[in-house]
C-alpha positions as a Markdown table, in Angstrom:
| # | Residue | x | y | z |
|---|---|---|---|---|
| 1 | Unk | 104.9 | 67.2 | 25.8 |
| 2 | Unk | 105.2 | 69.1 | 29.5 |
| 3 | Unk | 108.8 | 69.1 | 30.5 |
| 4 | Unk | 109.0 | 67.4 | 33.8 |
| 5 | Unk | 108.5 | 68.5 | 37.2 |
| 6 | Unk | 111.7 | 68.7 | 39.2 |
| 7 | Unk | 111.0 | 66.6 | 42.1 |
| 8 | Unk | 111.6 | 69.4 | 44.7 |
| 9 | Unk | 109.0 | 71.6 | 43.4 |
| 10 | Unk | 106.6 | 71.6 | 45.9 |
| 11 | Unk | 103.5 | 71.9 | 42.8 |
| 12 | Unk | 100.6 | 69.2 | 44.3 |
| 13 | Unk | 97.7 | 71.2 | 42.1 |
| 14 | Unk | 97.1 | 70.6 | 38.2 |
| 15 | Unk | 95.9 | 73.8 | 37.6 |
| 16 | Unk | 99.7 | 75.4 | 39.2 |
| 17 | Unk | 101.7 | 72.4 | 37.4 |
| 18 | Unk | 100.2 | 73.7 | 33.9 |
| 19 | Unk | 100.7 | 77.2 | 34.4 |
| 20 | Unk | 104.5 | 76.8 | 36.0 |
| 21 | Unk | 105.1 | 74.4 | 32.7 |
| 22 | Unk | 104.2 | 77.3 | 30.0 |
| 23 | Unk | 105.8 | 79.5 | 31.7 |
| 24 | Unk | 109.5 | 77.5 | 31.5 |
| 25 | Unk | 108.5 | 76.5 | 28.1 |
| 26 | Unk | 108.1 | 80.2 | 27.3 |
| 27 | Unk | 111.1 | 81.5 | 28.8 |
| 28 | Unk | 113.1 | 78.8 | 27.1 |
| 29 | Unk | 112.2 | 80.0 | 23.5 |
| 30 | Unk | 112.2 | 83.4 | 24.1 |
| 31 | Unk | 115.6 | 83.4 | 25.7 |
| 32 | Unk | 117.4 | 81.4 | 22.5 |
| 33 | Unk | 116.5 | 84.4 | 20.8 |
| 34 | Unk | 118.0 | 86.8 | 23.3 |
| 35 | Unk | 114.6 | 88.4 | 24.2 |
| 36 | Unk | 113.1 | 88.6 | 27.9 |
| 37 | Unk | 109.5 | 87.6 | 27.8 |
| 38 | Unk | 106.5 | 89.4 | 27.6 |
| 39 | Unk | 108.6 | 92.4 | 26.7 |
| 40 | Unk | 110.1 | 91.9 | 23.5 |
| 41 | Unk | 113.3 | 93.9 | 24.8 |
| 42 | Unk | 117.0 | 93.2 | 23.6 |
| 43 | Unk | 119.0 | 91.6 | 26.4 |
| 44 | Unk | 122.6 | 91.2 | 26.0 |
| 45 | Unk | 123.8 | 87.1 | 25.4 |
| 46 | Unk | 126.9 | 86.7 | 27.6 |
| 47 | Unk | 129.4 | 84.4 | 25.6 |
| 48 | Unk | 131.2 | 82.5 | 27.9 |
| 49 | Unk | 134.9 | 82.3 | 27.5 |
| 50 | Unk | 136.1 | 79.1 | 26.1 |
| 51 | Unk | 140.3 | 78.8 | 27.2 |
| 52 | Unk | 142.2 | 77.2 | 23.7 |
| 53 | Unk | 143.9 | 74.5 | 24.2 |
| 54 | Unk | 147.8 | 75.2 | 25.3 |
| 55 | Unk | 149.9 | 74.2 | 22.8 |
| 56 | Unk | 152.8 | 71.6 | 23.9 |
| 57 | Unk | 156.5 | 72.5 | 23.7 |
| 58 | Unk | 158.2 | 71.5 | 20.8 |
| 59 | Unk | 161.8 | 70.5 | 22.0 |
| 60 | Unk | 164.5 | 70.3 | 19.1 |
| 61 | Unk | 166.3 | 67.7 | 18.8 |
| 62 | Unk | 170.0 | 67.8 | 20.3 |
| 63 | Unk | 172.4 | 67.8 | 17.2 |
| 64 | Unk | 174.3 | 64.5 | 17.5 |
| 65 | Unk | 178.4 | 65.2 | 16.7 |
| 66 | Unk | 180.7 | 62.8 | 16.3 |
| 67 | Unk | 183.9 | 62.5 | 18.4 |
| 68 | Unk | 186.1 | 62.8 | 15.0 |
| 69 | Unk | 184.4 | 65.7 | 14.1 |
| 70 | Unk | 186.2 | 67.8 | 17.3 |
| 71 | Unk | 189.6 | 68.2 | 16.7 |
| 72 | Unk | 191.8 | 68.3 | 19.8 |
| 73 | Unk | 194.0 | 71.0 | 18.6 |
| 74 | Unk | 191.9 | 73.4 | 16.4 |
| 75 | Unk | 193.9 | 75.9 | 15.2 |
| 76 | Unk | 191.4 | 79.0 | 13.6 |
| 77 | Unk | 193.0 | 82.4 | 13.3 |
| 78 | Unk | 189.3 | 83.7 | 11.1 |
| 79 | Unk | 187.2 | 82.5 | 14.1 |
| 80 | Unk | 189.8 | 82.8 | 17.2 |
| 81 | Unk | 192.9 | 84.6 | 16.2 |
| 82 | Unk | 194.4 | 83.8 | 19.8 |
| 83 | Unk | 195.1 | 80.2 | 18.7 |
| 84 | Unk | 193.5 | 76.7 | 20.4 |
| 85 | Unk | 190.0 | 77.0 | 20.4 |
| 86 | Unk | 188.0 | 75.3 | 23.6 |
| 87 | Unk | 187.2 | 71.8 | 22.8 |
| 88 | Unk | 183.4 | 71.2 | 23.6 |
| 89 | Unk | 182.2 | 67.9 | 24.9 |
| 90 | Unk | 181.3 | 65.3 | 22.1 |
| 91 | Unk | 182.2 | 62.5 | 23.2 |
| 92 | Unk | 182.3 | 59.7 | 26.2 |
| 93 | Unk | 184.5 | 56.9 | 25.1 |
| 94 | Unk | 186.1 | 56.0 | 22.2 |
| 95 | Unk | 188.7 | 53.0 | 21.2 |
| 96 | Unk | 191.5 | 55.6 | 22.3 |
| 97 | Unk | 189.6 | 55.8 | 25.9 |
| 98 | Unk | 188.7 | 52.4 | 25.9 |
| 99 | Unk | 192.7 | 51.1 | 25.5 |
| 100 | Unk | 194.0 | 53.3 | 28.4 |
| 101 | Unk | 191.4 | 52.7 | 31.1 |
| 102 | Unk | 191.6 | 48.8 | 30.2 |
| 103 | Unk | 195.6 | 49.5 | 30.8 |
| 104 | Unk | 194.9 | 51.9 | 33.9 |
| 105 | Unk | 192.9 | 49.2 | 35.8 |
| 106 | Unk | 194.8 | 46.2 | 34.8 |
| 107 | Unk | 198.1 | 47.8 | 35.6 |
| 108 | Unk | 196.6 | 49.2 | 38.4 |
| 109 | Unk | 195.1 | 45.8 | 40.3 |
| 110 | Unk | 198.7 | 44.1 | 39.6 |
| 111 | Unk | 201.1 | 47.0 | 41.2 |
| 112 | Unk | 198.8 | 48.3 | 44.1 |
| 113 | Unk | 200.0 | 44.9 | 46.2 |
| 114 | Unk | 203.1 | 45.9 | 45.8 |
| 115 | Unk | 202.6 | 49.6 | 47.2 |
| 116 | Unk | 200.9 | 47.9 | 50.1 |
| 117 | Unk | 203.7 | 46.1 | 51.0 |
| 118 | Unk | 206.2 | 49.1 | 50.4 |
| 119 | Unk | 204.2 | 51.3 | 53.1 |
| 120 | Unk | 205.0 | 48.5 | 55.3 |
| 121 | Unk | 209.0 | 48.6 | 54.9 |
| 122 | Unk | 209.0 | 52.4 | 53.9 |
| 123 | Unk | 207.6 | 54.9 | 56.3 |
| 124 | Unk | 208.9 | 57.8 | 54.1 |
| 125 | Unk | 206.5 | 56.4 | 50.7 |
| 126 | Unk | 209.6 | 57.0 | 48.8 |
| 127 | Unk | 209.2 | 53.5 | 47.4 |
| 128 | Unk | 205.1 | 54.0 | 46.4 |
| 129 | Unk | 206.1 | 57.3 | 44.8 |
| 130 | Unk | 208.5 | 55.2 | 42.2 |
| 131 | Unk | 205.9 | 52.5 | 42.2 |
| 132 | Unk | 203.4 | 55.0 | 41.1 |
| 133 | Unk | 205.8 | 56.7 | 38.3 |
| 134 | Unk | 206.7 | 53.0 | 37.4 |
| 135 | Unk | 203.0 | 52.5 | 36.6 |
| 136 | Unk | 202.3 | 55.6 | 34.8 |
| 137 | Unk | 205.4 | 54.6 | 32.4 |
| 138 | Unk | 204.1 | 51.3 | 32.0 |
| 139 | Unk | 200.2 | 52.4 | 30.9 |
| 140 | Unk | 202.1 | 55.1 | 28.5 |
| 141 | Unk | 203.9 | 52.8 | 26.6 |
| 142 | Unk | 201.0 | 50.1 | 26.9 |
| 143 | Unk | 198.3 | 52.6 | 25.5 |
| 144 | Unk | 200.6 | 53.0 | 22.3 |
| 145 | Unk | 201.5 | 56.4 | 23.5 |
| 146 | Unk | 205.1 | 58.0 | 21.9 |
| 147 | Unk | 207.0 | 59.8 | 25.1 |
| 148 | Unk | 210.0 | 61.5 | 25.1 |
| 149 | Unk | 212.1 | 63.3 | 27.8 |
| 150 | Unk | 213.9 | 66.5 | 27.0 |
| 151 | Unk | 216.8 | 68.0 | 29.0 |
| 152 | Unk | 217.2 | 65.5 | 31.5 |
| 153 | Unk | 220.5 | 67.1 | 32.2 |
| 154 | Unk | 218.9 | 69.8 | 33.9 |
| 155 | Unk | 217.1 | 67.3 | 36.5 |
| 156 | Unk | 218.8 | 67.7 | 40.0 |
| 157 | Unk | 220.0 | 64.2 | 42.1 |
| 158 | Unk | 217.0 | 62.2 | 43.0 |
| 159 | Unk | 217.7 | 62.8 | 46.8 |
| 160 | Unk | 217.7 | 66.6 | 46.7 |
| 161 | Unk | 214.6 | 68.6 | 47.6 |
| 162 | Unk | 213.3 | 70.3 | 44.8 |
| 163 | Unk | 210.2 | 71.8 | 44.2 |
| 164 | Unk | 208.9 | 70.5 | 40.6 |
| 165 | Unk | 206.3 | 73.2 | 38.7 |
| 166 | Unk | 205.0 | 72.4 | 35.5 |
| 167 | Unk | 202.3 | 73.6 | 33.4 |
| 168 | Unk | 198.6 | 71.6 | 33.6 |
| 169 | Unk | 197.1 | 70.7 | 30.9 |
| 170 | Unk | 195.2 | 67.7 | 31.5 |
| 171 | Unk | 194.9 | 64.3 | 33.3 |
| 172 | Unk | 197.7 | 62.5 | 30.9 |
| 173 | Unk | 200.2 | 65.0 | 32.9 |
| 174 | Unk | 200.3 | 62.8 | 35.9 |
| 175 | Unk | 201.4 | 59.7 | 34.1 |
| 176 | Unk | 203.9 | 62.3 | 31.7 |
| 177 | Unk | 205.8 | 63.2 | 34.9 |
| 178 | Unk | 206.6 | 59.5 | 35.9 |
| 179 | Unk | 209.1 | 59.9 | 33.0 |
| 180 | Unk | 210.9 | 61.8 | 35.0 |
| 181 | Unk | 212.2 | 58.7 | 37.5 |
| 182 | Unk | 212.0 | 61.4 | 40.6 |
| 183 | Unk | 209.8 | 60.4 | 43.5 |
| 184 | Unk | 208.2 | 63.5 | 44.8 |
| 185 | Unk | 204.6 | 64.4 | 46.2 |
| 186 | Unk | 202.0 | 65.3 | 44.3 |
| 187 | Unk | 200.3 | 68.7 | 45.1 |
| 188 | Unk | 196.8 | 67.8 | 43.9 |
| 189 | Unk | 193.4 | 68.9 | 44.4 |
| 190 | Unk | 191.3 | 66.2 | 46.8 |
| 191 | Unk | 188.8 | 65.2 | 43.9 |
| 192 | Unk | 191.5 | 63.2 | 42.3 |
| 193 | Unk | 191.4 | 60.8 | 45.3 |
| 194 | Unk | 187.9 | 60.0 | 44.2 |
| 195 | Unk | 189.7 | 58.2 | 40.3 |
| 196 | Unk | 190.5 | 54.6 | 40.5 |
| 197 | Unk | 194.2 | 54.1 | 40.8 |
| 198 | Unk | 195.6 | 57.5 | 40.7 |
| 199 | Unk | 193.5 | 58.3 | 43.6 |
| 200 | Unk | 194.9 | 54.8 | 45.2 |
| 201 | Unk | 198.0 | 56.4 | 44.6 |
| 202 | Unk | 198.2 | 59.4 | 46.0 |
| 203 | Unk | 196.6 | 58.0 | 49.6 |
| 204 | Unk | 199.1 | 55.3 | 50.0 |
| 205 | Unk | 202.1 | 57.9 | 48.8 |
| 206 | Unk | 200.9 | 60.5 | 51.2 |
| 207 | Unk | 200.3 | 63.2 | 48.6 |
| 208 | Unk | 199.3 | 66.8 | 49.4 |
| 209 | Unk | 195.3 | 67.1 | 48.5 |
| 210 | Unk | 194.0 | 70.4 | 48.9 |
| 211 | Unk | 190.2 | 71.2 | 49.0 |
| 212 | Unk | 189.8 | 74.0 | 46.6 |
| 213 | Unk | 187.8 | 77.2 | 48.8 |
| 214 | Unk | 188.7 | 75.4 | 51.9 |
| 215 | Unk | 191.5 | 77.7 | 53.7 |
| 216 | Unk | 192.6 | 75.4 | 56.3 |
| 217 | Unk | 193.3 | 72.5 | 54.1 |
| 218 | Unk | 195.2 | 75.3 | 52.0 |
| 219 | Unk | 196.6 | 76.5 | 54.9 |
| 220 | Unk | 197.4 | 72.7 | 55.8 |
| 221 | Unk | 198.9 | 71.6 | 52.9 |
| 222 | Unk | 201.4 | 74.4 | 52.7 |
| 223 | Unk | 202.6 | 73.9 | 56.3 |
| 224 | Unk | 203.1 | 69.8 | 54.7 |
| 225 | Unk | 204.8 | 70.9 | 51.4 |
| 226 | Unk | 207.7 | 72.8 | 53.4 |
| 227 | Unk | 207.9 | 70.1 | 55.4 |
| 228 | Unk | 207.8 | 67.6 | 53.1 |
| 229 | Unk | 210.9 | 70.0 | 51.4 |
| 230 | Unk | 212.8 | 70.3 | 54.4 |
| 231 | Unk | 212.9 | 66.5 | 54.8 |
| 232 | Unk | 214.5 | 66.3 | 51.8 |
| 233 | Unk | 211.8 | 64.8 | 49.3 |
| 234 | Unk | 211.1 | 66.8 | 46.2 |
| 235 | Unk | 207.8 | 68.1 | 45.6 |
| 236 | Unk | 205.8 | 68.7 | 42.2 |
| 237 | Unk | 203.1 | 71.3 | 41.8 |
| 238 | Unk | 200.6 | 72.5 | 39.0 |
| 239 | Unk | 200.8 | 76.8 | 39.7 |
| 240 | Unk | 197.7 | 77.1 | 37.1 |
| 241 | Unk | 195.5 | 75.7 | 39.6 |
| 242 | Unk | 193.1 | 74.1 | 37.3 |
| 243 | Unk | 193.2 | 72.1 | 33.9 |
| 244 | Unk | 193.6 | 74.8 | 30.8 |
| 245 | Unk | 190.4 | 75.1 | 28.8 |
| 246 | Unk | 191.7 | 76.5 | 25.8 |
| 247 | Unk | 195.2 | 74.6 | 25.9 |
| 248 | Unk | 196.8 | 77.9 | 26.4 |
| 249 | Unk | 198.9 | 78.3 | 29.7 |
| 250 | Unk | 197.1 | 80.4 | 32.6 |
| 251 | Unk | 198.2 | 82.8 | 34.9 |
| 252 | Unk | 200.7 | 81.2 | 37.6 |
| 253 | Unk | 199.5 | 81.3 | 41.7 |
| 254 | Unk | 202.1 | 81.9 | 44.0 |
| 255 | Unk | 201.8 | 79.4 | 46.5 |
| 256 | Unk | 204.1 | 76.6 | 45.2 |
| 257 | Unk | 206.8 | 79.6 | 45.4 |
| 258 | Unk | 206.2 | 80.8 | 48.5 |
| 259 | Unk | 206.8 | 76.8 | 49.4 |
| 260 | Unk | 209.7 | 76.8 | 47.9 |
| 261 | Unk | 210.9 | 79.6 | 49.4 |
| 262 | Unk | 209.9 | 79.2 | 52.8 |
| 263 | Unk | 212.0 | 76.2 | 52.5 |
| 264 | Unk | 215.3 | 77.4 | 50.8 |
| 265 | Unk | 214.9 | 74.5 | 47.6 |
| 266 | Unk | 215.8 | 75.4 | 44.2 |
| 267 | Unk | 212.6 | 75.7 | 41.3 |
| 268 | Unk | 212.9 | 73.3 | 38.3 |
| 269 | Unk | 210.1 | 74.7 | 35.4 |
| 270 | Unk | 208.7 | 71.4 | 33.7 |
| 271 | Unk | 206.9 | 72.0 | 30.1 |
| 272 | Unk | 204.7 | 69.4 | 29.3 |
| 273 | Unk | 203.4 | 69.1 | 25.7 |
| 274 | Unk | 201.0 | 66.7 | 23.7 |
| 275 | Unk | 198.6 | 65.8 | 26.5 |
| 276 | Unk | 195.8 | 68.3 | 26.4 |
| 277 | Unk | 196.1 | 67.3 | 22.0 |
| 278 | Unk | 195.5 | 63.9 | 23.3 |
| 279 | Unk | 192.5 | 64.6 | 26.3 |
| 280 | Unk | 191.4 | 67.9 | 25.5 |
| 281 | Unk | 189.1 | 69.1 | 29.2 |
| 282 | Unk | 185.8 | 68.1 | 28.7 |
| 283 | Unk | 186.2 | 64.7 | 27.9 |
| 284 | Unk | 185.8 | 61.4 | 30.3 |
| 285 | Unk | 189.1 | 60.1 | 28.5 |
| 286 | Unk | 191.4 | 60.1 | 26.1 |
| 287 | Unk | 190.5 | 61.1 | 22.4 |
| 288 | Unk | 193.7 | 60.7 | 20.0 |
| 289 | Unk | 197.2 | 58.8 | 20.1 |
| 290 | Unk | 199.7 | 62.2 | 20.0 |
| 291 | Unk | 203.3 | 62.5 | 20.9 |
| 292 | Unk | 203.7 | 63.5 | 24.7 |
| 293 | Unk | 206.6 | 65.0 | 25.6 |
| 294 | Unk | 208.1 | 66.9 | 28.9 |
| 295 | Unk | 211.0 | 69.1 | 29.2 |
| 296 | Unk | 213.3 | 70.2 | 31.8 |
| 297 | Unk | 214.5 | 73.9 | 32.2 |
| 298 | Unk | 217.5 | 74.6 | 34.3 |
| 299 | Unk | 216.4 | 74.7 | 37.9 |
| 300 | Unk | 215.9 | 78.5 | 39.7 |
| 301 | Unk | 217.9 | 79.2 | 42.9 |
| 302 | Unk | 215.0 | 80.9 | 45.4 |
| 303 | Unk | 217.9 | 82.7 | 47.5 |
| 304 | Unk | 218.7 | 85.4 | 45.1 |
| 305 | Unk | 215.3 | 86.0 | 43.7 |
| 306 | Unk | 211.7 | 86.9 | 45.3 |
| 307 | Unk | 208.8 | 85.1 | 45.2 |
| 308 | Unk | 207.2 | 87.3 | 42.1 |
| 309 | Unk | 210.4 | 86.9 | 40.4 |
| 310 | Unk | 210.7 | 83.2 | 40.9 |
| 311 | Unk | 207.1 | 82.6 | 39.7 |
| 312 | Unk | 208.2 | 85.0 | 36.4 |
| 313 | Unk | 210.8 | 83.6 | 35.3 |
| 314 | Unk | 209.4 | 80.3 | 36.0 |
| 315 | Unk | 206.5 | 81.3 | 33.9 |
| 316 | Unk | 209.1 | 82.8 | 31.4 |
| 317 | Unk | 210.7 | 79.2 | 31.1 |
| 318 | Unk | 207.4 | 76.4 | 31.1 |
| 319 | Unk | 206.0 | 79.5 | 28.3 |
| 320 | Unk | 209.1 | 78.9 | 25.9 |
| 321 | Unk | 209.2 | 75.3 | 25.3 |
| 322 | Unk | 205.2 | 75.5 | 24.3 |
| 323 | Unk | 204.0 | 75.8 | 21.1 |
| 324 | Unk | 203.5 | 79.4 | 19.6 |
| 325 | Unk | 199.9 | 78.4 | 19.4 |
| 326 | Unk | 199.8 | 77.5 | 23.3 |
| 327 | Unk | 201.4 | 80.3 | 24.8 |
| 328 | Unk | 199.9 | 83.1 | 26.8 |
């Protein structure tokens, strides 16, 4: 059979239509052999390039830990001879978690009325700062926590203006320092303001919030703390700067010295120990029910000392009630 005419071919005569016909036939059989016609002659077949198939990604699966698998104060001298080893995060919320943000918010809703009315009759916040200590002590003890207070001797009157510096190790220290009874302003970074509660807190009290890389709130907020100091309200800062990753106390900054200085009030080095055992950083809460405790050292007179040596031997004091284990 003749292979069809394309319909463009402008072919009208039989005798042309035959002769185009053998000629595609001929060309057709010739060329599956690789062979130009009429010559018999070798012509290279061009093997067109077929692309393989890309093969898909094969993704592992994430490893799933479980939260009691991390221990909050991993102690490893073969793997990390310094001591605490960085807790990684495992875990969201646990039953530990659960307890204290279930006393945070209910404690919370019930005493934040009363620290509305108390910026009505107290222009100073001194009432709302006691409030707030009052409702860190509360969710403490409701959360099953064990707290204890050492050297409260060395804690100055509650009406002198002191400049409280204590070591950070996570967000249980805010609460730990209500046991103190002293109402003085935080010094805290502004993304606390953004927590439920604490952040309700530290607006209505008037707390110093600093904008970390932002030199005029930095600027701002130390103008604020000496005045704050000379007004006679007591003022508590975290010199670390940050949350310690490892557990192990970090390098001290010299602006809550300066402060301190610039207003003439007397140091008083806070150690705070159990909390970072109990929230390691990392986590979204709370992990493990530990003993929290804070101590005061005997309070550092800023007239006969300069700022370095101020923010030394306050370093020198926080360092020795720690842990061997969570000392620099």
């Amino acid at each position: 059979h003749l292979l069809p005419t394309p319909p463009l071919l402008p072919l009208r005569r039989p005798s042309r239509m035959v002769t185009a016909a053998l000629c595609f036939c001929t060309a057709a059989l010739v060329h599956g052999a690789g062979r130009t016609p009429f010559s018999g002659a070798r012509v290279p077949v061009v093997q067109h390039a077929t692309l393989a198939p890309r093969p898909l990604p094969v993704r592992a699966a994430p490893a799933r830990t479980q939260p009691w698998m991390a221990a909050a104060a991993a102690v490893s001298t073969a793997t990390n001879p310094r001591g605490l080893e960085r807790i990684r995060f495992t875990s969201t919320l646990n039953l530990v978690s659960l307890i204290f943000v279930v006393n945070c918010l209910v404690w919370g809703l019930l005493i934040t009325p009363a620290m509305l009315v108390a910026c009505l009759l107290d222009k100073r916040r001194v009432l709302v700062s006691r409030l707030g200590n009052l409702w860190g002590r509360v969710v403490l003890l409701a959360s099953g926590y064990r707290t204890k207070v050492l050297g409260a001797e060395n804690l100055p009157p509650a009406d002198e203006a002191v400049m409280y510096v204590s070591n950070h190790c996570s967000y249980l220290d805010i609460p730990v320092t209500g046991l103190l009874g002293r109402p003085f302003k935080y010094v805290a970074k502004a993304e606390v303001k953004k927590i439920p509660v604490v952040g309700w807190k530290l607006g209505l009290a008037k707390d110093l919030c600093v904008a970390r890389g932002d030199r005029r709130s930095e600027a701002r907020v130390f103008v604020d703390a000496v005045k704050t100091l000379k007004e006679g309200l007591a003022v508590i800062a975290f010199p670390e700067g940050t949350t310690t990753p490892t557990g192990r106390l970090l390098p001290f900054k010299r602006g809550p010295f300066k402060m301190a200085v610039s207003a003439g009030a007397r140091v008083v080095p806070l150690t705070i120990v159990g909390t970072y055992q109990a929230w390691p950083k990392g986590f979204k809460g709370p992990q493990y029910f530990t003993p929290l405790s804070i101590q005061v050292h005997p309070p550092l007179d800023p007239t006969s000392l300069t700022e370095e040596e101020l923010c030394d031997k306050a370093a020198a004091a926080i360092e020795s009630g720690l842990p061997p284990e969570m000392r620099s």
